[in-house]
PDB file of C-alpha atoms in Angstrom:
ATOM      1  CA  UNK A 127      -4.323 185.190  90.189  1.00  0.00           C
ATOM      2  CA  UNK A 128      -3.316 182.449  92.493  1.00  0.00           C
ATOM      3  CA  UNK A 129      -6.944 181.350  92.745  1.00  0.00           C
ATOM      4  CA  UNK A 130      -6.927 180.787  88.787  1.00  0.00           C
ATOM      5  CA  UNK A 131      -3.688 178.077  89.362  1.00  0.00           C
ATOM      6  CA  UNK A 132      -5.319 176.243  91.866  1.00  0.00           C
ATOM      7  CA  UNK A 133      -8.397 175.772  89.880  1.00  0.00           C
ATOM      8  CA  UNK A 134      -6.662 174.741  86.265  1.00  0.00           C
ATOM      9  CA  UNK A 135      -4.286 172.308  88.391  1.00  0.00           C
ATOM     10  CA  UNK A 136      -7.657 171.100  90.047  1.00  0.00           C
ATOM     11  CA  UNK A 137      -9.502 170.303  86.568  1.00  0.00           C
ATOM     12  CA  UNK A 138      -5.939 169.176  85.101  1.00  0.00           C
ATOM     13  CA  UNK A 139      -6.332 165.640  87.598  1.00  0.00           C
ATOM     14  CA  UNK A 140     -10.033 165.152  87.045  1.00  0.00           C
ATOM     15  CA  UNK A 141      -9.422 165.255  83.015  1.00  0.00           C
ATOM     16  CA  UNK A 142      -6.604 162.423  83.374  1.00  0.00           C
ATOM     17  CA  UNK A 143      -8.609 160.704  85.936  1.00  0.00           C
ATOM     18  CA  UNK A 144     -11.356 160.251  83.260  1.00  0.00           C
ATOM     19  CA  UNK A 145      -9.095 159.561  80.911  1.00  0.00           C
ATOM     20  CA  UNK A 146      -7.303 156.666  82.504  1.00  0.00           C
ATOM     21  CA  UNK A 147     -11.270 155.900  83.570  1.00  0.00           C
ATOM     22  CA  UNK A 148     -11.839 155.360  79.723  1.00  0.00           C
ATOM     23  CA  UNK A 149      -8.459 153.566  79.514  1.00  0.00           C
ATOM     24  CA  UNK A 150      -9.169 151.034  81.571  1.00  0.00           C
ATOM     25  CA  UNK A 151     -12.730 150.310  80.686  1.00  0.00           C
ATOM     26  CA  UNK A 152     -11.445 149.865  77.123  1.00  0.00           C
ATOM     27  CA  UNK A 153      -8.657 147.551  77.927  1.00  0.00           C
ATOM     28  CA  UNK A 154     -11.113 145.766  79.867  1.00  0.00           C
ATOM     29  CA  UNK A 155     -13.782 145.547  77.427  1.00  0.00           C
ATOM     30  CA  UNK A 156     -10.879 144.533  75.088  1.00  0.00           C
ATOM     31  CA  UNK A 157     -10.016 141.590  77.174  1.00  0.00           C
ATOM     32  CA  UNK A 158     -13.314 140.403  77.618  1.00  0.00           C
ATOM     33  CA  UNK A 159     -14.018 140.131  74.056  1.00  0.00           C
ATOM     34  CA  UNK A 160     -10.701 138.457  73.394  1.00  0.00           C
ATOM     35  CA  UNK A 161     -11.675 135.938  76.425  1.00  0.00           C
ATOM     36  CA  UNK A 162     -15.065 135.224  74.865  1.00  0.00           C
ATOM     37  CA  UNK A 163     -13.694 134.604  71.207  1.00  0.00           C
ATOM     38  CA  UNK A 164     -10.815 132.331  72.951  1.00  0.00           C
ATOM     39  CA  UNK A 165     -13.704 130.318  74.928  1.00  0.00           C
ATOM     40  CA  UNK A 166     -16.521 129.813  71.740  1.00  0.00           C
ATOM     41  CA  UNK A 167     -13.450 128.444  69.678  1.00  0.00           C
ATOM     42  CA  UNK A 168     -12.458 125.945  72.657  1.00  0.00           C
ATOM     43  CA  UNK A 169     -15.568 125.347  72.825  1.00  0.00           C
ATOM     44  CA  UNK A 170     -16.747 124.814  69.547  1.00  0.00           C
ATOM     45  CA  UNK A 171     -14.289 122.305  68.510  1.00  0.00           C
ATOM     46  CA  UNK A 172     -15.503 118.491  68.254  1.00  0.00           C
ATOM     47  CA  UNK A 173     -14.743 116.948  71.856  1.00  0.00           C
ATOM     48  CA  UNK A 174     -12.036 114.427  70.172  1.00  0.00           C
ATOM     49  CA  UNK A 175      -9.997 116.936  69.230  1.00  0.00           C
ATOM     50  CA  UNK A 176      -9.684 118.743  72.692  1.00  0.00           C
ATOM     51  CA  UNK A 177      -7.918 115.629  74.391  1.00  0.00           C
ATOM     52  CA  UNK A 178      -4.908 113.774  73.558  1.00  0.00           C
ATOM     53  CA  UNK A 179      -5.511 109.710  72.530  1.00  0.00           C
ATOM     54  CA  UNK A 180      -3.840 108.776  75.844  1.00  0.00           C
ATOM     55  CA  UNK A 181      -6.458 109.903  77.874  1.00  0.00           C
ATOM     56  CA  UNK A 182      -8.752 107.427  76.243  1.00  0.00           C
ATOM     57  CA  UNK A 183      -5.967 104.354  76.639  1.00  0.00           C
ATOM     58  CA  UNK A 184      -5.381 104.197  73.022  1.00  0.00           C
TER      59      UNK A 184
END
């Protein structure tokens, strides 16, 4: 009987290790697309618009 314990407890932490492996790789996959919308609209704006007049002495 105490055999049975062991083993459920045993499976119980490698089912919420996989789950918080599938946690993170979706908040990480999450932040990388957020990152790489963030940097094509930086980027795609017209290079006047990215820096104040000052920095061209006007």
């Amino acid at each position: 009987m105490k055999r049975k314990v062991v083993e459920k407890h045993g499976r119980q932490w490698w089912v919420w290790g996989v789950i918080l492996l599938i946690a993170f790789a979706i908040l990480g996959g999450g932040y990388w697309m957020y990152y790489q919308s963030i940097e094509s609209a930086v980027y795609s704006t017209p290079f006047f618009f990215r820096y104040p007049l000052s920095d061209f002495g006007g």
